[in-house]
CSV table of C-alpha atoms in Angstrom, one decimal:
chain,number,residue,atom,x,y,z
A,222,MET,CA,6.0,-14.3,38.4
A,223,LYS,CA,9.3,-13.1,39.8
A,224,MET,CA,9.7,-9.4,39.9
A,225,ARG,CA,12.4,-6.8,40.2
A,226,THR,CA,12.3,-3.2,41.3
A,227,GLU,CA,13.1,-0.5,38.7
A,228,ARG,CA,13.1,3.2,39.3
A,229,ASP,CA,12.4,6.3,37.2
A,230,SER,CA,11.7,10.0,37.9
A,231,MET,CA,8.3,9.0,39.3
A,232,GLY,CA,9.7,6.5,41.8
A,233,ASP,CA,9.9,2.7,42.1
A,234,ILE,CA,7.8,0.2,40.1
A,235,GLN,CA,7.8,-3.6,39.9
A,236,VAL,CA,8.9,-5.1,36.6
A,237,PRO,CA,9.1,-8.8,35.6
A,238,ALA,CA,12.5,-10.0,36.6
A,239,ASP,CA,13.5,-11.3,33.1
A,240,ALA,CA,12.2,-8.3,31.2
A,241,LEU,CA,14.6,-6.4,29.0
A,242,TYR,CA,12.6,-3.2,29.5
A,243,GLY,CA,12.5,-0.9,32.6
A,244,ALA,CA,10.2,1.4,34.6
A,245,GLN,CA,8.8,3.6,31.9
A,246,THR,CA,7.8,0.7,29.7
A,247,GLN,CA,6.1,-0.9,32.7
A,248,ARG,CA,4.2,2.2,33.4
A,249,ALA,CA,3.0,2.3,29.8
A,250,ILE,CA,1.9,-1.3,30.0
A,251,ASN,CA,-0.1,-0.5,33.1
A,252,ASN,CA,-1.5,2.7,31.7
A,253,PHE,CA,-2.7,1.5,28.2
A,254,PRO,CA,-4.4,-1.8,28.4
A,255,ILE,CA,-6.5,-0.8,25.4
A,256,SER,CA,-6.2,-3.0,22.2
A,257,GLY,CA,-3.5,-5.6,22.8
A,258,GLN,CA,-2.2,-4.4,19.5
A,259,HIS,CA,1.5,-3.5,19.4
A,260,LEU,CA,3.3,-1.3,17.0
A,261,PRO,CA,4.4,-3.2,13.9
A,262,GLY,CA,7.8,-4.9,13.8
A,263,PRO,CA,9.0,-2.8,10.8
A,264,PHE,CA,8.5,0.3,12.9
A,265,ILE,CA,10.4,-1.0,15.9
A,266,ARG,CA,13.2,-2.1,13.6
A,267,ALA,CA,13.3,1.3,12.0
A,268,LEU,CA,13.5,2.9,15.4
A,269,ALA,CA,16.4,0.7,16.3
A,270,LYS,CA,18.2,1.7,13.1
A,271,ILE,CA,17.8,5.3,14.2
A,272,LYS,CA,19.1,4.5,17.6
A,273,ALA,CA,22.2,2.8,16.1
A,274,ALA,CA,22.7,5.8,13.8
A,275,CYS,CA,22.6,8.3,16.6
A,276,ALA,CA,24.9,6.2,18.8
A,277,HIS,CA,27.3,6.1,15.8
A,278,ALA,CA,27.0,9.8,15.3
A,279,ASN,CA,27.5,10.6,19.0
A,280,GLY,CA,30.5,8.3,19.1
A,281,GLU,CA,32.0,10.1,16.1
A,282,LEU,CA,31.4,13.4,17.8
A,283,ARG,CA,33.1,12.2,21.1
A,284,ARG,CA,29.9,13.0,23.0
A,285,LEU,CA,29.4,9.3,23.8
A,286,GLU,CA,32.2,7.0,24.9
A,287,GLN,CA,33.1,4.7,22.0
A,288,ASP,CA,32.6,1.5,23.9
A,289,LYS,CA,29.1,2.6,24.9
A,290,ALA,CA,28.3,3.6,21.3
A,291,ASP,CA,29.5,0.2,20.0
A,292,ALA,CA,27.5,-1.6,22.6
A,293,ILE,CA,24.3,0.3,21.8
A,294,ILE,CA,24.8,-0.3,18.1
A,295,LYS,CA,25.3,-4.0,18.7
A,296,ALA,CA,22.1,-4.2,20.8
A,297,ALA,CA,20.2,-2.3,18.1
A,298,GLU,CA,21.5,-4.7,15.5
A,299,GLU,CA,20.0,-7.6,17.5
A,300,VAL,CA,16.6,-5.8,17.5
A,301,ILE,CA,16.9,-5.1,13.8
A,302,ALA,CA,17.6,-8.7,13.2
A,303,GLY,CA,14.2,-9.5,14.8
A,304,ARG,CA,15.4,-10.7,18.1
A,305,HIS,CA,13.7,-9.7,21.4
A,306,ALA,CA,10.3,-9.1,19.7
A,307,ASP,CA,8.5,-9.8,23.0
A,308,ALA,CA,10.3,-6.9,24.7
A,309,PHE,CA,8.0,-4.3,22.9
A,310,PRO,CA,4.6,-4.9,24.5
A,311,ILE,CA,3.2,-1.4,24.6
A,312,ASP,CA,-0.2,-0.8,23.0
A,313,VAL,CA,-0.5,1.3,19.8
A,314,TYR,CA,-3.0,3.5,21.6
A,315,GLN,CA,-0.6,5.3,24.0
A,316,THR,CA,0.8,8.7,24.5
A,317,GLY,CA,0.4,10.6,21.2
A,318,SER,CA,4.1,11.4,20.9
A,319,GLY,CA,5.1,7.8,21.1
A,320,THR,CA,7.3,8.6,24.1
A,321,SER,CA,6.4,5.2,25.7
A,322,THR,CA,7.7,3.3,22.7
A,323,ASN,CA,10.8,5.5,22.4
A,324,MET,CA,11.6,4.8,26.0
A,325,ASN,CA,10.7,1.1,25.6
A,326,LEU,CA,13.5,0.8,23.0
A,327,ASN,CA,15.8,3.0,25.0
A,328,GLU,CA,15.5,0.8,28.0
A,329,VAL,CA,15.8,-2.4,26.0
A,330,LEU,CA,19.0,-1.2,24.3
A,331,ALA,CA,20.4,0.1,27.5
A,332,HIS,CA,19.8,-3.3,29.2
A,333,LEU,CA,21.4,-5.2,26.4
A,334,ALA,CA,24.3,-2.8,26.0
A,335,ALA,CA,25.0,-2.9,29.7
A,336,ALA,CA,25.0,-6.7,29.8
A,337,SER,CA,27.4,-6.7,26.8
A,338,LEU,CA,29.7,-4.0,28.2
A,339,GLY,CA,29.7,-5.0,31.8
A,340,ARG,CA,28.8,-1.6,33.2
A,341,GLU,CA,25.8,0.7,33.2
A,342,VAL,CA,24.4,2.3,30.1
A,343,ALA,CA,21.7,4.9,30.7
A,344,ALA,CA,18.4,4.8,28.7
A,345,ASN,CA,18.0,8.5,28.6
A,346,ASP,CA,21.5,9.9,28.9
A,347,ASP,CA,23.3,7.4,26.6
A,348,VAL,CA,20.8,5.7,24.2
A,349,ASN,CA,18.6,8.8,23.9
A,350,MET,CA,21.5,11.2,23.7
A,351,GLY,CA,20.7,14.2,21.5
A,352,GLN,CA,17.2,12.9,20.8
A,353,SER,CA,13.6,13.4,21.8
A,354,SER,CA,10.6,11.2,21.2
A,355,ASN,CA,9.3,14.2,19.3
A,356,ASP,CA,11.9,13.9,16.6
A,357,VAL,CA,12.8,10.2,16.8
A,358,ILE,CA,9.2,8.9,16.4
A,359,PRO,CA,8.3,11.0,13.3
A,360,SER,CA,11.7,10.0,11.9
A,361,ALA,CA,10.9,6.3,12.5
A,362,ILE,CA,7.6,6.7,10.7
A,363,HIS,CA,9.4,8.1,7.7
A,364,VAL,CA,12.2,5.5,7.7
A,365,SER,CA,9.8,2.5,8.2
A,366,ALA,CA,7.4,3.7,5.5
A,367,ALA,CA,10.2,4.5,3.0
A,368,LEU,CA,11.7,1.0,3.6
A,369,GLY,CA,8.3,-0.6,3.2
A,370,LEU,CA,7.7,1.2,-0.1
A,371,SER,CA,11.1,0.5,-1.6
A,372,ARG,CA,11.5,-3.1,-0.5
A,373,GLU,CA,7.9,-4.4,-0.5
A,374,LEU,CA,5.1,-2.3,-2.1
A,375,LEU,CA,6.9,-0.8,-5.1
A,376,PRO,CA,8.3,-4.2,-6.2
A,377,ALA,CA,4.9,-5.8,-5.7
A,378,LEU,CA,3.3,-3.1,-7.9
A,379,HIS,CA,5.9,-3.6,-10.6
A,380,ARG,CA,5.2,-7.3,-10.6
A,381,LEU,CA,1.4,-6.7,-10.9
A,382,GLU,CA,1.9,-4.2,-13.7
A,383,GLN,CA,4.1,-6.6,-15.6
A,384,ALA,CA,1.6,-9.4,-15.1
A,385,ILE,CA,-1.2,-7.3,-16.5
A,386,LEU,CA,0.9,-6.1,-19.5
A,387,THR,CA,1.9,-9.7,-20.3
A,388,LYS,CA,-1.7,-10.9,-20.2
A,389,ALA,CA,-2.7,-8.0,-22.4
A,390,GLU,CA,-0.1,-8.9,-25.0
A,391,GLN,CA,-1.3,-12.5,-25.0
A,392,LEU,CA,-4.9,-11.3,-25.6
A,393,GLN,CA,-4.3,-8.5,-28.0
A,394,ASP,CA,-6.3,-10.0,-30.8
A,395,GLN,CA,-9.3,-11.1,-28.8
A,396,VAL,CA,-12.4,-8.8,-29.0
A,397,LYS,CA,-15.2,-8.6,-26.4
A,398,THR,CA,-18.2,-6.4,-25.6
A,399,GLY,CA,-17.4,-3.2,-23.8
A,400,ARG,CA,-19.7,-2.0,-21.0
A,401,THR,CA,-20.8,1.3,-19.6
A,402,HIS,CA,-23.3,1.5,-16.8
A,403,LEU,CA,-22.9,-2.3,-16.7
A,404,MET,CA,-24.8,-2.3,-20.0
A,405,ASP,CA,-23.6,-3.5,-23.4
A,406,ALA,CA,-21.5,-0.9,-25.3
A,407,MET,CA,-19.2,-0.8,-28.2
A,408,PRO,CA,-16.6,-3.6,-28.6
A,409,LEU,CA,-13.0,-3.4,-27.4
A,410,ARG,CA,-10.0,-5.7,-27.2
A,411,PHE,CA,-8.8,-7.4,-24.1
A,412,ASP,CA,-5.5,-5.7,-24.3
A,413,GLN,CA,-7.3,-2.3,-24.4
A,414,GLU,CA,-9.2,-3.1,-21.2
A,415,LEU,CA,-6.2,-4.6,-19.4
A,416,GLY,CA,-4.0,-1.8,-20.6
A,417,GLY,CA,-6.3,0.6,-18.6
A,418,TRP,CA,-5.6,-1.5,-15.5
A,419,ALA,CA,-1.9,-1.5,-16.1
A,420,THR,CA,-2.0,2.3,-16.4
A,421,GLN,CA,-3.8,2.6,-13.1
A,422,VAL,CA,-1.2,0.5,-11.4
A,423,ARG,CA,1.7,2.4,-13.0
A,424,HIS,CA,0.3,5.7,-12.0
A,425,GLY,CA,-0.1,4.4,-8.5
A,426,ARG,CA,3.5,3.3,-8.4
A,427,GLU,CA,4.7,6.6,-9.9
A,428,ARG,CA,2.7,8.6,-7.3
A,429,LEU,CA,4.4,6.7,-4.5
A,430,GLU,CA,7.8,7.0,-6.1
A,431,GLY,CA,7.2,10.8,-6.4
A,432,LEU,CA,6.9,11.3,-2.7
A,433,GLN,CA,9.9,9.3,-1.6
A,434,SER,CA,12.1,12.4,-1.5
A,435,ARG,CA,9.8,14.0,1.0
A,436,LEU,CA,9.5,10.8,2.9
A,437,GLN,CA,13.3,10.5,3.3
A,438,GLN,CA,13.5,13.9,5.0
A,439,LEU,CA,13.7,13.2,8.7
A,440,ALA,CA,12.8,15.2,11.8
A,441,LEU,CA,15.9,13.8,13.5
A,442,GLY,CA,17.9,16.7,15.0
A,443,GLY,CA,14.9,18.8,16.0
A,444,THR,CA,14.7,17.2,19.4
A,445,ALA,CA,11.9,18.6,21.7
A,446,ILE,CA,10.2,21.3,19.7
A,447,GLY,CA,12.4,21.9,16.6
A,448,THR,CA,15.1,24.0,18.0
A,449,GLY,CA,17.6,21.1,18.4
A,450,ILE,CA,18.2,21.6,22.1
A,451,ASN,CA,20.7,19.2,23.5
A,452,ALA,CA,21.8,17.8,20.1
A,453,ASP,CA,25.1,18.5,18.4
A,454,PRO,CA,24.2,20.3,15.1
A,455,ARG,CA,26.3,17.7,13.2
A,456,GLN,CA,24.5,14.7,14.8
A,457,ALA,CA,21.6,14.5,12.4
A,458,GLU,CA,23.7,14.6,9.3
A,459,LEU,CA,26.1,11.9,10.6
A,460,ALA,CA,23.1,9.8,11.6
A,461,CYS,CA,21.5,10.1,8.2
A,462,ASP,CA,24.8,9.1,6.5
A,463,TYR,CA,24.9,6.0,8.7
A,464,LEU,CA,21.2,5.2,7.8
A,465,ASN,CA,22.0,5.6,4.1
A,466,ARG,CA,24.9,3.2,4.3
A,467,HIS,CA,22.7,0.6,6.0
A,468,THR,CA,19.5,1.0,3.9
A,469,SER,CA,20.7,2.2,0.4
A,470,LEU,CA,18.2,5.0,0.6
A,471,ASP,CA,18.9,8.8,0.7
A,472,PHE,CA,17.8,10.1,4.1
A,473,CYS,CA,18.6,13.6,5.1
A,474,PRO,CA,17.7,16.1,7.9
A,475,ALA,CA,14.5,17.9,7.3
A,476,ASP,CA,14.6,21.5,5.8
A,477,ASP,CA,12.4,22.7,8.6
A,478,TYR,CA,12.3,21.0,12.0
A,479,PHE,CA,9.3,23.0,13.2
A,480,TYR,CA,7.3,21.7,10.2
A,481,SER,CA,8.5,18.1,10.6
A,482,LEU,CA,7.7,17.8,14.3
A,483,SER,CA,4.4,19.7,14.3
A,484,SER,CA,2.8,18.2,11.1
A,485,GLN,CA,2.4,14.8,9.5
A,486,ASP,CA,1.7,16.2,6.0
A,487,THR,CA,4.0,13.7,4.3
A,488,ALA,CA,2.4,10.8,6.1
A,489,VAL,CA,-1.0,12.1,5.1
A,490,GLU,CA,0.1,12.5,1.5
A,491,LEU,CA,1.5,8.9,1.5
A,492,SER,CA,-1.8,7.6,3.0
A,493,GLY,CA,-3.7,9.5,0.4
A,494,GLN,CA,-1.7,7.9,-2.4
A,495,LEU,CA,-2.2,4.4,-0.8
A,496,LYS,CA,-5.9,5.1,-0.7
A,497,THR,CA,-5.8,6.1,-4.4
A,498,LEU,CA,-4.0,2.8,-5.1
A,499,ALA,CA,-6.7,1.0,-3.1
A,500,VAL,CA,-9.4,2.5,-5.3
A,501,ALA,CA,-7.6,1.3,-8.4
A,502,LEU,CA,-7.0,-2.2,-7.1
A,503,MET,CA,-10.7,-2.5,-6.0
A,504,LYS,CA,-11.7,-1.4,-9.6
A,505,ILE,CA,-9.5,-4.1,-11.1
A,506,ALA,CA,-10.7,-6.7,-8.6
A,507,ASN,CA,-14.4,-6.0,-9.2
A,508,ASP,CA,-13.9,-6.1,-13.0
A,509,LEU,CA,-12.4,-9.5,-12.6
A,510,ARG,CA,-15.3,-10.6,-10.5
A,511,TRP,CA,-17.9,-9.4,-13.0
A,512,MET,CA,-16.0,-10.9,-16.0
A,513,ASN,CA,-15.8,-14.2,-14.1
A,514,SER,CA,-19.4,-14.2,-13.0
A,515,GLY,CA,-21.5,-17.3,-14.0
A,516,PRO,CA,-20.5,-19.7,-15.2
A,517,LEU,CA,-23.9,-20.1,-16.8
A,518,THR,CA,-26.0,-17.0,-15.9
A,519,GLY,CA,-23.3,-14.3,-15.6
A,520,LEU,CA,-21.0,-12.6,-18.0
A,521,ALA,CA,-18.7,-15.7,-18.1
A,522,GLU,CA,-16.1,-13.9,-20.2
A,523,ILE,CA,-13.2,-15.4,-18.3
A,524,GLN,CA,-12.5,-18.2,-15.9
A,525,LEU,CA,-10.3,-17.4,-12.9
A,526,PRO,CA,-8.0,-20.0,-11.4
A,527,ALA,CA,-9.9,-22.4,-9.2
A,528,LEU,CA,-8.2,-22.2,-5.8
A,529,GLN,CA,-10.6,-23.7,-3.3
A,530,PRO,CA,-14.1,-25.0,-2.9
A,531,GLY,CA,-16.5,-22.0,-2.9
A,532,SER,CA,-19.3,-23.3,-0.7
A,533,SER,CA,-19.8,-25.5,2.4
A,534,ILE,CA,-23.2,-26.5,1.1
A,535,MET,CA,-23.2,-26.2,-2.7
A,536,PRO,CA,-20.9,-28.8,-4.3
A,537,GLY,CA,-18.8,-27.7,-7.2
A,538,LYS,CA,-19.1,-24.0,-6.6
A,539,VAL,CA,-15.9,-22.0,-7.1
A,540,ASN,CA,-15.7,-18.3,-6.1
A,541,PRO,CA,-13.3,-15.4,-7.1
A,542,VAL,CA,-11.6,-15.5,-3.8
A,543,ILE,CA,-8.5,-13.5,-4.6
A,544,PRO,CA,-10.4,-10.5,-6.1
A,545,GLU,CA,-12.6,-10.6,-3.0
A,546,ALA,CA,-9.6,-10.5,-0.7
A,547,VAL,CA,-8.1,-7.6,-2.6
A,548,ALA,CA,-11.4,-5.7,-2.4
A,549,MET,CA,-11.4,-6.2,1.3
A,550,VAL,CA,-7.8,-5.0,1.6
A,551,SER,CA,-8.8,-1.9,-0.4
A,552,ALA,CA,-11.8,-1.2,1.9
A,553,GLN,CA,-9.5,-1.5,4.9
A,554,VAL,CA,-6.9,0.8,3.4
A,555,ILE,CA,-9.5,3.4,2.7
A,556,GLY,CA,-10.7,3.2,6.3
A,557,LEU,CA,-7.2,3.5,7.7
A,558,ASP,CA,-6.6,6.5,5.5
A,559,THR,CA,-9.6,8.2,7.1
A,560,ALA,CA,-8.0,7.7,10.6
A,561,ILE,CA,-4.7,9.1,9.3
A,562,THR,CA,-6.5,12.1,7.9
A,563,VAL,CA,-7.9,12.9,11.4
A,564,ALA,CA,-4.5,12.2,12.9
A,565,GLY,CA,-2.8,14.6,10.5
A,566,GLN,CA,-5.0,17.4,11.9
A,567,SER,CA,-3.8,16.7,15.4
A,568,GLY,CA,-0.7,18.8,15.2
A,569,ASN,CA,-1.1,21.2,18.1
A,570,PHE,CA,1.5,24.0,18.1
A,571,GLN,CA,4.9,22.2,18.0
A,572,LEU,CA,3.9,18.5,18.0
A,573,ASN,CA,1.5,16.1,16.3
A,574,VAL,CA,0.0,13.9,19.0
A,575,MET,CA,-1.3,10.9,17.1
A,576,LEU,CA,2.0,9.5,15.9
A,577,PRO,CA,1.6,5.9,17.0
A,578,LEU,CA,-1.7,5.7,15.1
A,579,VAL,CA,-0.1,7.2,12.0
A,580,ALA,CA,2.8,4.7,12.2
A,581,ASN,CA,0.6,1.7,12.7
A,582,ASN,CA,-1.9,2.6,10.0
A,583,LEU,CA,0.7,3.5,7.3
A,584,LEU,CA,2.6,0.3,7.8
A,585,THR,CA,-0.5,-1.8,7.9
A,586,MET,CA,-1.6,-0.2,4.6
A,587,ILE,CA,1.7,-0.9,3.0
A,588,ARG,CA,1.9,-4.5,4.2
A,589,LEU,CA,-1.7,-5.3,3.1
A,590,GLN,CA,-1.2,-4.0,-0.4
A,591,ALA,CA,2.3,-5.4,-0.8
A,592,ASN,CA,1.1,-8.8,0.2
A,593,SER,CA,-2.1,-8.8,-1.9
A,594,CYS,CA,-0.7,-7.4,-5.2
A,595,PRO,CA,1.3,-10.5,-6.1
A,596,LEU,CA,-1.8,-12.7,-5.4
A,597,LEU,CA,-3.7,-10.5,-7.8
A,598,ALA,CA,-0.9,-10.7,-10.4
A,599,ASP,CA,-1.0,-14.5,-10.3
A,600,THR,CA,-4.8,-14.4,-10.7
A,601,ILE,CA,-4.6,-12.2,-13.8
A,602,ALA,CA,-1.8,-14.3,-15.2
A,603,GLY,CA,-3.8,-17.5,-14.7
A,604,PHE,CA,-7.3,-16.6,-16.0
A,605,THR,CA,-8.5,-18.1,-19.3
A,606,VAL,CA,-10.9,-16.5,-21.8
A,607,ASN,CA,-14.2,-18.0,-22.8
A,608,GLN,CA,-13.9,-16.7,-26.4
A,609,GLU,CA,-16.8,-18.8,-27.9
A,610,HIS,CA,-19.2,-17.3,-25.4
A,611,ILE,CA,-17.8,-13.8,-25.9
A,612,ASP,CA,-18.2,-14.1,-29.7
A,613,GLN,CA,-21.8,-15.3,-29.4
A,614,SER,CA,-22.7,-12.3,-27.2
A,615,LEU,CA,-20.8,-9.9,-29.4
A,616,ALA,CA,-22.6,-11.0,-32.6
A,617,LYS,CA,-26.0,-10.1,-31.0
A,618,ASN,CA,-24.8,-6.9,-29.4
A,619,PRO,CA,-27.3,-4.3,-30.7
A,620,ILE,CA,-25.0,-1.4,-29.8
A,621,LEU,CA,-22.8,-2.4,-32.8
A,622,VAL,CA,-25.3,-0.4,-34.8
A,623,THR,CA,-23.6,2.8,-33.5
A,624,ALA,CA,-21.2,2.3,-36.3
A,625,LEU,CA,-24.0,3.0,-38.8
A,626,ASN,CA,-24.9,6.4,-37.4
A,627,PRO,CA,-22.9,8.4,-39.9
A,628,VAL,CA,-24.4,6.4,-42.8
A,629,ILE,CA,-28.1,5.9,-41.9
A,630,GLY,CA,-28.6,8.3,-39.0
A,631,TYR,CA,-29.1,7.9,-35.3
A,632,ALA,CA,-32.9,7.4,-35.4
A,633,ARG,CA,-32.9,4.7,-38.0
A,634,ALA,CA,-30.0,2.9,-36.4
A,635,ALA,CA,-31.9,3.0,-33.1
A,636,GLU,CA,-34.9,1.2,-34.6
A,637,ILE,CA,-32.6,-1.5,-36.0
A,638,ALA,CA,-31.0,-1.9,-32.6
A,639,LYS,CA,-34.4,-2.2,-30.9
A,640,GLN,CA,-35.6,-4.8,-33.3
A,641,ALA,CA,-32.4,-6.9,-33.1
A,642,TYR,CA,-32.6,-6.8,-29.3
A,643,ALA,CA,-36.4,-7.7,-29.2
A,644,GLU,CA,-36.0,-10.6,-31.6
A,645,ARG,CA,-32.6,-11.7,-30.2
A,646,ARG,CA,-31.1,-11.7,-33.7
A,647,PRO,CA,-27.7,-10.7,-34.8
A,648,ILE,CA,-27.5,-7.0,-35.7
A,649,LEU,CA,-26.1,-7.9,-39.1
A,650,GLU,CA,-29.3,-9.7,-40.1
A,651,VAL,CA,-31.7,-6.9,-39.0
A,652,ALA,CA,-29.5,-4.2,-40.5
A,653,LEU,CA,-29.4,-6.1,-43.8
A,654,GLU,CA,-33.2,-6.0,-43.9
A,655,HIS,CA,-33.7,-2.3,-43.0
A,656,SER,CA,-30.5,-0.3,-43.7
A,657,GLY,CA,-30.4,-0.4,-47.4
A,658,LEU,CA,-26.8,-1.3,-47.3
A,659,SER,CA,-25.2,-4.4,-48.8
A,660,GLU,CA,-24.0,-7.3,-46.8
A,661,GLU,CA,-20.4,-6.5,-47.8
A,662,GLU,CA,-20.8,-2.9,-46.6
A,663,LEU,CA,-22.4,-4.0,-43.3
A,664,ARG,CA,-19.8,-6.6,-42.6
A,665,GLN,CA,-17.1,-4.0,-43.0
A,666,LEU,CA,-19.0,-1.4,-40.9
A,667,LEU,CA,-20.0,-3.8,-38.2
A,668,ASP,CA,-16.7,-5.8,-37.8
A,669,PRO,CA,-16.0,-5.7,-34.1
A,670,ALA,CA,-12.3,-5.9,-34.6
A,671,ILE,CA,-12.3,-2.8,-36.8
A,672,LEU,CA,-14.6,-1.0,-34.4
A,673,THR,CA,-12.1,-1.4,-31.6
A,674,ARG,CA,-9.9,1.0,-33.5
A,675,GLY,CA,-12.5,3.8,-33.2
A,676,SER,CA,-12.1,6.4,-36.0
A,677,ARG,CA,-8.6,5.2,-36.9
A,678,GLN,CA,-8.1,3.5,-40.2
A,679,ASP,CA,-4.8,1.7,-39.4
């Protein structure tokens, strides 16, 4: 490989001749051969948006020559467009402030801007003007997460919620056996069961929407420790205005820079809400798996869309692959949240020092859930109901006798239920023999559709 010599404050170092990055990036490559995992593309693109915004602000403030500002913005736009992805090779597990990644982008933008302009552009003095890794990296976490929510996850959750509600409406007259402790319980309608799922998804979406205002407050302008040293007091406001024009969001400088540099409380809050959503999605996925179980010896209430052969040895077997995938996504999100919880505690004095981990985990959580929710929506939209099987099971459900409690008492009703279960007979037959009630009264009292209304008479 052909090499060139680059120099930083620590001296000379050899860098691949065709690399867009410089000395500090190469030192990080050498220092952190840990996972081979790089920070996600959305994070790098968010960081480039911030660099463009700061270049614009510094140009407006006459601190940075306008031709340099324009060249930096042009270079940043290339990165935002997805070009030069191989120029960001630093491992996630690096210096906790993310300084290596900040300098990686500074060097790339300086290289591109200098080539475009025909004269030197400095990574620190020009691209990083009025900034520090300590305010830029936390800001990039917020920007990338806010964009991921607004453009990917929230629309995916809306689609899932609507798919559930549509299916519930289609099945609003179909009654099934309810279950508690995985055991037969009183009947309910499919729309009641699915309505519970839809509410879980809606609450998850509303929780995420509720923290967007905090997520859109940026540490930008706090520089090294929160005092704003070396930054024009107007820079952050101008940079946020630029970001808002280019993202259609509402970013603003943080109320308290010392808070926004030293803590990652908002990221921990977001992670916690993503974990809560994961819990809800796993509940829905597992309900689907149970309802689909069988087809002969399980619940067999529904049939999920057949997507692929389920076994390499058992011909004809079809498995609930999408719910299983969603359950695995949920398990992964819950694990990533645990790591973010630990990372959030690592704010020592004026700086949190697990920022790359926070960025990587948050964006992974958002991406996994945003990608899996539409698949779950399609699965719910596509399942069919085995109503004949459901009706047969419902007729023999001894728990229907609960409706007789106010008329014949709990103890007597329990005896009827036990006999019906032991003899595998419909509860109506046994109740007719031992309750003293007429068939007409029993049919009214034990009608599953009526029982789904609880105590209401409508």
